[in-house]
Amino acid sequence: MTEEKPGFEEKPDVPSGATPDDAEPKAAAPSEEEAAAPAGDTDQAVGLTAQLDQAQTALGERTADLQRLQAEYQNYRRRVERDRVTVKEIAVANLLSELLPVLDDVGRAREHGELVGGFKSVAESLETVVAKLGLQQFGKEGEPFDPTIHEALMHSYAPDVTETTCVAILQPGYRIGERTIRPARVAVAEPQPGATPAAAKEEKTDDEESGGTEEV
């Protein structure tokens, strides 16, 4: 039998010409999956960023759509309210237009002193109701003629006016707010052609009187 000598360990056979480093086992090289892992994480982060950008863009578009819808709804509500008010004004104007002949009769009766007794109470109640509905009477003698609210039925010349003036109200006008239901029917007078207006004549007379007196 061969006796083993204590203190010695068997070493693997090393080919001749090999260095001691060759005898040591080498660490395994990283696999392709492990090498590609950092690149995969980067691609995933880029994809998430792109998805986030798309979500933000979609959110912005939806927000703009919602704001546009809200603005359109507000405009619709304002338009409906405006149309409702307009329809109401037209309905009231049509009703009051039918009552204008009655109001004319009341006015003529008042001018002739015939507005007495129960007829007077009814007439005053009617005038109160139409006033609450916004009906306003206009047209006065002596005011300048305005073709937008006056209708001239008679025309004459007068030396005491400096512009076309309403000298008689033949039929009063009526309006509701800014809407004219019926123009005032009037008789107008214009300055006499070639005549010196009264105001200018008085001013000229005053100048002559002040200039004609001289101090000694």
PDB file of C-alpha atoms in Angstrom:
ATOM      1  CA  MET A   1       0.000   0.000   0.000  1.00  0.00           C
ATOM      2  CA  THR A   2       1.052   3.539  -0.679  1.00  0.00           C
ATOM      3  CA  GLU A   3       1.090   5.774   2.328  1.00  0.00           C
ATOM      4  CA  GLU A   4      -0.313   9.265   1.988  1.00  0.00           C
ATOM      5  CA  LYS A   5       1.943  11.933   3.249  1.00  0.00           C
ATOM      6  CA  PRO A   6       0.215  14.353   5.534  1.00  0.00           C
ATOM      7  CA  GLY A   7       0.226  18.112   4.650  1.00  0.00           C
ATOM      8  CA  PHE A   8      -0.015  17.744   0.940  1.00  0.00           C
ATOM      9  CA  GLU A   9      -3.097  18.312  -1.185  1.00  0.00           C
ATOM     10  CA  GLU A  10      -3.607  17.143  -4.651  1.00  0.00           C
ATOM     11  CA  LYS A  11      -3.660  19.882  -7.276  1.00  0.00           C
ATOM     12  CA  PRO A  12      -5.343  19.600 -10.595  1.00  0.00           C
ATOM     13  CA  ASP A  13      -3.209  18.809 -13.483  1.00  0.00           C
ATOM     14  CA  VAL A  14      -1.993  21.931 -15.236  1.00  0.00           C
ATOM     15  CA  PRO A  15      -0.917  21.633 -18.807  1.00  0.00           C
ATOM     16  CA  SER A  16       2.611  22.461 -19.453  1.00  0.00           C
ATOM     17  CA  GLY A  17       3.204  26.043 -20.510  1.00  0.00           C
ATOM     18  CA  ALA A  18       0.062  27.304 -18.789  1.00  0.00           C
ATOM     19  CA  THR A  19       0.171  30.110 -16.274  1.00  0.00           C
ATOM     20  CA  PRO A  20      -1.197  29.760 -12.785  1.00  0.00           C
ATOM     21  CA  ASP A  21      -4.094  32.064 -13.666  1.00  0.00           C
ATOM     22  CA  ASP A  22      -5.323  29.561 -16.214  1.00  0.00           C
ATOM     23  CA  ALA A  23      -5.740  27.038 -13.495  1.00  0.00           C
ATOM     24  CA  GLU A  24      -8.291  29.255 -11.635  1.00  0.00           C
ATOM     25  CA  PRO A  25     -11.941  29.100 -12.780  1.00  0.00           C
ATOM     26  CA  LYS A  26     -13.085  32.206 -14.685  1.00  0.00           C
ATOM     27  CA  ALA A  27     -16.243  34.138 -13.792  1.00  0.00           C
ATOM     28  CA  ALA A  28     -19.149  33.548 -16.161  1.00  0.00           C
ATOM     29  CA  ALA A  29     -19.788  36.342 -18.663  1.00  0.00           C
ATOM     30  CA  PRO A  30     -23.165  38.175 -18.280  1.00  0.00           C
ATOM     31  CA  SER A  31     -25.930  36.815 -20.439  1.00  0.00           C
ATOM     32  CA  GLU A  32     -27.547  38.837 -23.285  1.00  0.00           C
ATOM     33  CA  GLU A  33     -30.752  39.348 -21.267  1.00  0.00           C
ATOM     34  CA  GLU A  34     -28.800  40.787 -18.340  1.00  0.00           C
ATOM     35  CA  ALA A  35     -26.861  43.087 -20.683  1.00  0.00           C
ATOM     36  CA  ALA A  36     -30.066  44.252 -22.372  1.00  0.00           C
ATOM     37  CA  ALA A  37     -31.904  44.940 -19.094  1.00  0.00           C
ATOM     38  CA  PRO A  38     -30.816  48.616 -18.660  1.00  0.00           C
ATOM     39  CA  ALA A  39     -31.716  49.380 -22.269  1.00  0.00           C
ATOM     40  CA  GLY A  40     -35.148  47.802 -21.767  1.00  0.00           C
ATOM     41  CA  ASP A  41     -35.802  49.974 -18.694  1.00  0.00           C
ATOM     42  CA  THR A  42     -34.935  53.104 -20.693  1.00  0.00           C
ATOM     43  CA  ASP A  43     -37.293  52.151 -23.512  1.00  0.00           C
ATOM     44  CA  GLN A  44     -40.063  51.500 -21.004  1.00  0.00           C
ATOM     45  CA  ALA A  45     -39.527  54.942 -19.397  1.00  0.00           C
ATOM     46  CA  VAL A  46     -39.646  56.615 -22.802  1.00  0.00           C
ATOM     47  CA  GLY A  47     -42.878  54.780 -23.613  1.00  0.00           C
ATOM     48  CA  LEU A  48     -44.467  55.858 -20.328  1.00  0.00           C
ATOM     49  CA  THR A  49     -43.434  59.461 -20.950  1.00  0.00           C
ATOM     50  CA  ALA A  50     -44.998  59.372 -24.414  1.00  0.00           C
ATOM     51  CA  GLN A  51     -48.213  57.925 -22.975  1.00  0.00           C
ATOM     52  CA  LEU A  52     -48.274  60.651 -20.321  1.00  0.00           C
ATOM     53  CA  ASP A  53     -47.842  63.336 -22.980  1.00  0.00           C
ATOM     54  CA  GLN A  54     -50.691  61.836 -24.988  1.00  0.00           C
ATOM     55  CA  ALA A  55     -52.913  61.734 -21.897  1.00  0.00           C
ATOM     56  CA  GLN A  56     -52.129  65.377 -21.090  1.00  0.00           C
ATOM     57  CA  THR A  57     -52.866  66.386 -24.684  1.00  0.00           C
ATOM     58  CA  ALA A  58     -56.166  64.505 -24.625  1.00  0.00           C
ATOM     59  CA  LEU A  59     -57.039  66.115 -21.282  1.00  0.00           C
ATOM     60  CA  GLY A  60     -56.317  69.571 -22.700  1.00  0.00           C
ATOM     61  CA  GLU A  61     -58.511  68.878 -25.721  1.00  0.00           C
ATOM     62  CA  ARG A  62     -61.378  67.602 -23.551  1.00  0.00           C
ATOM     63  CA  THR A  63     -61.048  70.613 -21.256  1.00  0.00           C
ATOM     64  CA  ALA A  64     -61.198  72.973 -24.246  1.00  0.00           C
ATOM     65  CA  ASP A  65     -64.267  71.116 -25.554  1.00  0.00           C
ATOM     66  CA  LEU A  66     -65.966  71.424 -22.170  1.00  0.00           C
ATOM     67  CA  GLN A  67     -65.204  75.141 -21.968  1.00  0.00           C
ATOM     68  CA  ARG A  68     -66.542  75.647 -25.489  1.00  0.00           C
ATOM     69  CA  LEU A  69     -69.731  73.752 -24.631  1.00  0.00           C
ATOM     70  CA  GLN A  70     -70.183  75.840 -21.493  1.00  0.00           C
ATOM     71  CA  ALA A  71     -69.743  79.058 -23.478  1.00  0.00           C
ATOM     72  CA  GLU A  72     -72.224  77.874 -26.106  1.00  0.00           C
ATOM     73  CA  TYR A  73     -74.719  76.951 -23.391  1.00  0.00           C
ATOM     74  CA  GLN A  74     -74.388  80.362 -21.744  1.00  0.00           C
ATOM     75  CA  ASN A  75     -74.884  82.065 -25.112  1.00  0.00           C
ATOM     76  CA  TYR A  76     -77.917  79.858 -25.733  1.00  0.00           C
ATOM     77  CA  ARG A  77     -79.423  80.796 -22.369  1.00  0.00           C
ATOM     78  CA  ARG A  78     -78.856  84.493 -23.001  1.00  0.00           C
ATOM     79  CA  ARG A  79     -80.354  84.202 -26.488  1.00  0.00           C
ATOM     80  CA  VAL A  80     -83.413  82.358 -25.159  1.00  0.00           C
ATOM     81  CA  GLU A  81     -83.895  84.954 -22.429  1.00  0.00           C
ATOM     82  CA  ARG A  82     -83.526  87.794 -24.935  1.00  0.00           C
ATOM     83  CA  ASP A  83     -86.001  86.145 -27.299  1.00  0.00           C
ATOM     84  CA  ARG A  84     -88.423  85.585 -24.444  1.00  0.00           C
ATOM     85  CA  VAL A  85     -88.292  89.262 -23.480  1.00  0.00           C
ATOM     86  CA  THR A  86     -88.691  90.298 -27.123  1.00  0.00           C
ATOM     87  CA  VAL A  87     -91.710  88.051 -27.610  1.00  0.00           C
ATOM     88  CA  LYS A  88     -93.266  89.437 -24.440  1.00  0.00           C
ATOM     89  CA  GLU A  89     -92.688  93.031 -25.579  1.00  0.00           C
ATOM     90  CA  ILE A  90     -94.207  92.294 -28.991  1.00  0.00           C
ATOM     91  CA  ALA A  91     -97.257  90.661 -27.411  1.00  0.00           C
ATOM     92  CA  VAL A  92     -97.775  93.613 -25.057  1.00  0.00           C
ATOM     93  CA  ALA A  93     -97.251  96.099 -27.907  1.00  0.00           C
ATOM     94  CA  ASN A  94     -99.829  94.303 -30.065  1.00  0.00           C
ATOM     95  CA  LEU A  95    -102.344  94.336 -27.232  1.00  0.00           C
ATOM     96  CA  LEU A  96    -101.805  98.002 -26.456  1.00  0.00           C
ATOM     97  CA  SER A  97    -102.003  98.908 -30.138  1.00  0.00           C
ATOM     98  CA  GLU A  98    -105.561  97.582 -30.139  1.00  0.00           C
ATOM     99  CA  LEU A  99    -106.363  99.846 -27.174  1.00  0.00           C
ATOM    100  CA  LEU A 100    -105.019 103.061 -28.722  1.00  0.00           C
ATOM    101  CA  PRO A 101    -108.359 104.031 -30.365  1.00  0.00           C
ATOM    102  CA  VAL A 102    -110.043 103.669 -26.966  1.00  0.00           C
ATOM    103  CA  LEU A 103    -107.389 105.883 -25.380  1.00  0.00           C
ATOM    104  CA  ASP A 104    -107.929 108.432 -28.174  1.00  0.00           C
ATOM    105  CA  ASP A 105    -111.657 108.487 -27.364  1.00  0.00           C
ATOM    106  CA  VAL A 106    -110.843 108.973 -23.684  1.00  0.00           C
ATOM    107  CA  GLY A 107    -108.547 111.870 -24.554  1.00  0.00           C
ATOM    108  CA  ARG A 108    -111.145 113.585 -26.725  1.00  0.00           C
ATOM    109  CA  ALA A 109    -113.793 113.120 -24.057  1.00  0.00           C
ATOM    110  CA  ARG A 110    -111.466 114.701 -21.499  1.00  0.00           C
ATOM    111  CA  GLU A 111    -110.818 117.699 -23.790  1.00  0.00           C
ATOM    112  CA  HIS A 112    -114.560 118.269 -24.222  1.00  0.00           C
ATOM    113  CA  GLY A 113    -115.354 117.870 -20.526  1.00  0.00           C
ATOM    114  CA  GLU A 114    -117.341 114.690 -21.083  1.00  0.00           C
ATOM    115  CA  LEU A 115    -115.171 112.487 -18.868  1.00  0.00           C
ATOM    116  CA  VAL A 116    -117.488 112.343 -15.853  1.00  0.00           C
ATOM    117  CA  GLY A 117    -119.187 109.807 -13.623  1.00  0.00           C
ATOM    118  CA  GLY A 118    -118.601 106.109 -14.122  1.00  0.00           C
ATOM    119  CA  PHE A 119    -117.048 106.681 -17.522  1.00  0.00           C
ATOM    120  CA  LYS A 120    -114.322 108.740 -15.822  1.00  0.00           C
ATOM    121  CA  SER A 121    -113.526 105.955 -13.331  1.00  0.00           C
ATOM    122  CA  VAL A 122    -113.311 103.340 -16.081  1.00  0.00           C
ATOM    123  CA  ALA A 123    -111.116 105.601 -18.224  1.00  0.00           C
ATOM    124  CA  GLU A 124    -108.736 106.331 -15.359  1.00  0.00           C
ATOM    125  CA  SER A 125    -108.507 102.610 -14.495  1.00  0.00           C
ATOM    126  CA  LEU A 126    -107.694 101.828 -18.120  1.00  0.00           C
ATOM    127  CA  GLU A 127    -104.972 104.489 -18.233  1.00  0.00           C
ATOM    128  CA  THR A 128    -103.487 103.122 -14.995  1.00  0.00           C
ATOM    129  CA  VAL A 129    -103.352  99.579 -16.378  1.00  0.00           C
ATOM    130  CA  VAL A 130    -101.703 100.540 -19.666  1.00  0.00           C
ATOM    131  CA  ALA A 131     -99.198 102.693 -17.780  1.00  0.00           C
ATOM    132  CA  LYS A 132     -98.234  99.668 -15.650  1.00  0.00           C
ATOM    133  CA  LEU A 133     -97.660  97.748 -18.868  1.00  0.00           C
ATOM    134  CA  GLY A 134     -95.117 100.401 -19.871  1.00  0.00           C
ATOM    135  CA  LEU A 135     -97.188 102.498 -22.283  1.00  0.00           C
ATOM    136  CA  GLN A 136     -96.015 106.117 -22.429  1.00  0.00           C
ATOM    137  CA  GLN A 137     -97.672 109.012 -24.219  1.00  0.00           C
ATOM    138  CA  PHE A 138     -95.571 111.668 -25.959  1.00  0.00           C
ATOM    139  CA  GLY A 139     -96.032 114.703 -28.138  1.00  0.00           C
ATOM    140  CA  LYS A 140     -96.315 118.323 -26.964  1.00  0.00           C
ATOM    141  CA  GLU A 141     -96.945 121.584 -28.679  1.00  0.00           C
ATOM    142  CA  GLY A 142     -93.857 123.709 -29.180  1.00  0.00           C
ATOM    143  CA  GLU A 143     -91.325 120.876 -29.334  1.00  0.00           C
ATOM    144  CA  PRO A 144     -89.049 120.572 -32.382  1.00  0.00           C
ATOM    145  CA  PHE A 145     -90.307 118.299 -35.124  1.00  0.00           C
ATOM    146  CA  ASP A 146     -88.553 114.914 -35.145  1.00  0.00           C
ATOM    147  CA  PRO A 147     -89.467 112.707 -38.129  1.00  0.00           C
ATOM    148  CA  THR A 148     -88.510 109.573 -36.173  1.00  0.00           C
ATOM    149  CA  ILE A 149     -91.310 110.088 -33.623  1.00  0.00           C
ATOM    150  CA  HIS A 150     -93.610 112.643 -35.312  1.00  0.00           C
ATOM    151  CA  GLU A 151     -95.861 112.335 -38.330  1.00  0.00           C
ATOM    152  CA  ALA A 152     -96.686 115.702 -39.933  1.00  0.00           C
ATOM    153  CA  LEU A 153    -100.296 115.873 -41.149  1.00  0.00           C
ATOM    154  CA  MET A 154    -100.470 119.640 -41.597  1.00  0.00           C
ATOM    155  CA  HIS A 155     -97.850 122.147 -42.657  1.00  0.00           C
ATOM    156  CA  SER A 156     -97.663 125.926 -42.466  1.00  0.00           C
ATOM    157  CA  TYR A 157     -95.246 128.835 -42.115  1.00  0.00           C
ATOM    158  CA  ALA A 158     -94.924 131.049 -39.070  1.00  0.00           C
ATOM    159  CA  PRO A 159     -92.735 134.106 -38.469  1.00  0.00           C
ATOM    160  CA  ASP A 160     -92.240 133.341 -34.783  1.00  0.00           C
ATOM    161  CA  VAL A 161     -90.436 129.977 -35.147  1.00  0.00           C
ATOM    162  CA  THR A 162     -86.751 129.434 -35.850  1.00  0.00           C
ATOM    163  CA  GLU A 163     -87.030 125.750 -36.841  1.00  0.00           C
ATOM    164  CA  THR A 164     -89.659 123.246 -37.872  1.00  0.00           C
ATOM    165  CA  THR A 165     -91.892 123.071 -34.807  1.00  0.00           C
ATOM    166  CA  CYS A 166     -94.933 121.073 -33.712  1.00  0.00           C
ATOM    167  CA  VAL A 167     -97.622 123.728 -33.291  1.00  0.00           C
ATOM    168  CA  ALA A 168    -100.543 121.344 -32.696  1.00  0.00           C
ATOM    169  CA  ILE A 169    -100.888 117.735 -31.529  1.00  0.00           C
ATOM    170  CA  LEU A 170    -103.615 116.120 -33.599  1.00  0.00           C
ATOM    171  CA  GLN A 171    -103.085 112.687 -32.104  1.00  0.00           C
ATOM    172  CA  PRO A 172    -100.622 111.809 -29.318  1.00  0.00           C
ATOM    173  CA  GLY A 173     -97.905 109.252 -29.871  1.00  0.00           C
ATOM    174  CA  TYR A 174     -97.264 106.186 -27.741  1.00  0.00           C
ATOM    175  CA  ARG A 175     -94.165 104.132 -26.971  1.00  0.00           C
ATOM    176  CA  ILE A 176     -93.089 101.202 -24.818  1.00  0.00           C
ATOM    177  CA  GLY A 177     -89.547 101.724 -23.647  1.00  0.00           C
ATOM    178  CA  GLU A 178     -87.583 102.540 -26.796  1.00  0.00           C
ATOM    179  CA  ARG A 179     -90.176 100.983 -29.115  1.00  0.00           C
ATOM    180  CA  THR A 180     -92.526 103.481 -30.767  1.00  0.00           C
ATOM    181  CA  ILE A 181     -96.004 101.998 -31.161  1.00  0.00           C
ATOM    182  CA  ARG A 182     -97.475 105.014 -32.922  1.00  0.00           C
ATOM    183  CA  PRO A 183     -95.837 108.317 -33.879  1.00  0.00           C
ATOM    184  CA  ALA A 184     -97.408 111.542 -32.724  1.00  0.00           C
ATOM    185  CA  ARG A 185     -99.495 113.058 -35.506  1.00  0.00           C
ATOM    186  CA  VAL A 186     -98.912 116.773 -35.519  1.00  0.00           C
ATOM    187  CA  ALA A 187     -99.268 120.029 -37.388  1.00  0.00           C
ATOM    188  CA  VAL A 188     -95.926 121.679 -38.036  1.00  0.00           C
ATOM    189  CA  ALA A 189     -94.822 125.193 -38.859  1.00  0.00           C
ATOM    190  CA  GLU A 190     -91.612 126.293 -40.530  1.00  0.00           C
ATOM    191  CA  PRO A 191     -89.951 129.714 -40.500  1.00  0.00           C
ATOM    192  CA  GLN A 192     -91.357 132.070 -43.135  1.00  0.00           C
ATOM    193  CA  PRO A 193     -89.135 131.959 -46.239  1.00  0.00           C
ATOM    194  CA  GLY A 194     -87.030 135.116 -46.427  1.00  0.00           C
ATOM    195  CA  ALA A 195     -88.335 136.384 -43.088  1.00  0.00           C
ATOM    196  CA  THR A 196     -85.972 137.273 -40.267  1.00  0.00           C
ATOM    197  CA  PRO A 197     -86.553 134.986 -37.286  1.00  0.00           C
ATOM    198  CA  ALA A 198     -88.066 136.739 -34.288  1.00  0.00           C
ATOM    199  CA  ALA A 199     -85.078 136.061 -32.047  1.00  0.00           C
ATOM    200  CA  ALA A 200     -82.639 137.418 -34.609  1.00  0.00           C
ATOM    201  CA  LYS A 201     -84.889 140.453 -35.175  1.00  0.00           C
ATOM    202  CA  GLU A 202     -85.001 141.242 -31.439  1.00  0.00           C
ATOM    203  CA  GLU A 203     -81.228 140.852 -31.184  1.00  0.00           C
ATOM    204  CA  LYS A 204     -80.743 143.190 -34.130  1.00  0.00           C
ATOM    205  CA  THR A 205     -83.105 145.751 -32.571  1.00  0.00           C
ATOM    206  CA  ASP A 206     -81.212 145.644 -29.282  1.00  0.00           C
ATOM    207  CA  ASP A 207     -77.913 146.178 -31.100  1.00  0.00           C
ATOM    208  CA  GLU A 208     -79.309 149.171 -32.984  1.00  0.00           C
ATOM    209  CA  GLU A 209     -80.677 150.731 -29.811  1.00  0.00           C
ATOM    210  CA  SER A 210     -77.389 150.285 -27.923  1.00  0.00           C
ATOM    211  CA  GLY A 211     -75.347 151.572 -30.873  1.00  0.00           C
ATOM    212  CA  GLY A 212     -77.630 154.537 -31.584  1.00  0.00           C
ATOM    213  CA  THR A 213     -77.024 156.263 -28.229  1.00  0.00           C
ATOM    214  CA  GLU A 214     -73.779 158.178 -27.952  1.00  0.00           C
ATOM    215  CA  GLU A 215     -72.285 159.840 -24.908  1.00  0.00           C
ATOM    216  CA  VAL A 216     -71.497 163.544 -25.207  1.00  0.00           C
TER     217      VAL A 216
END
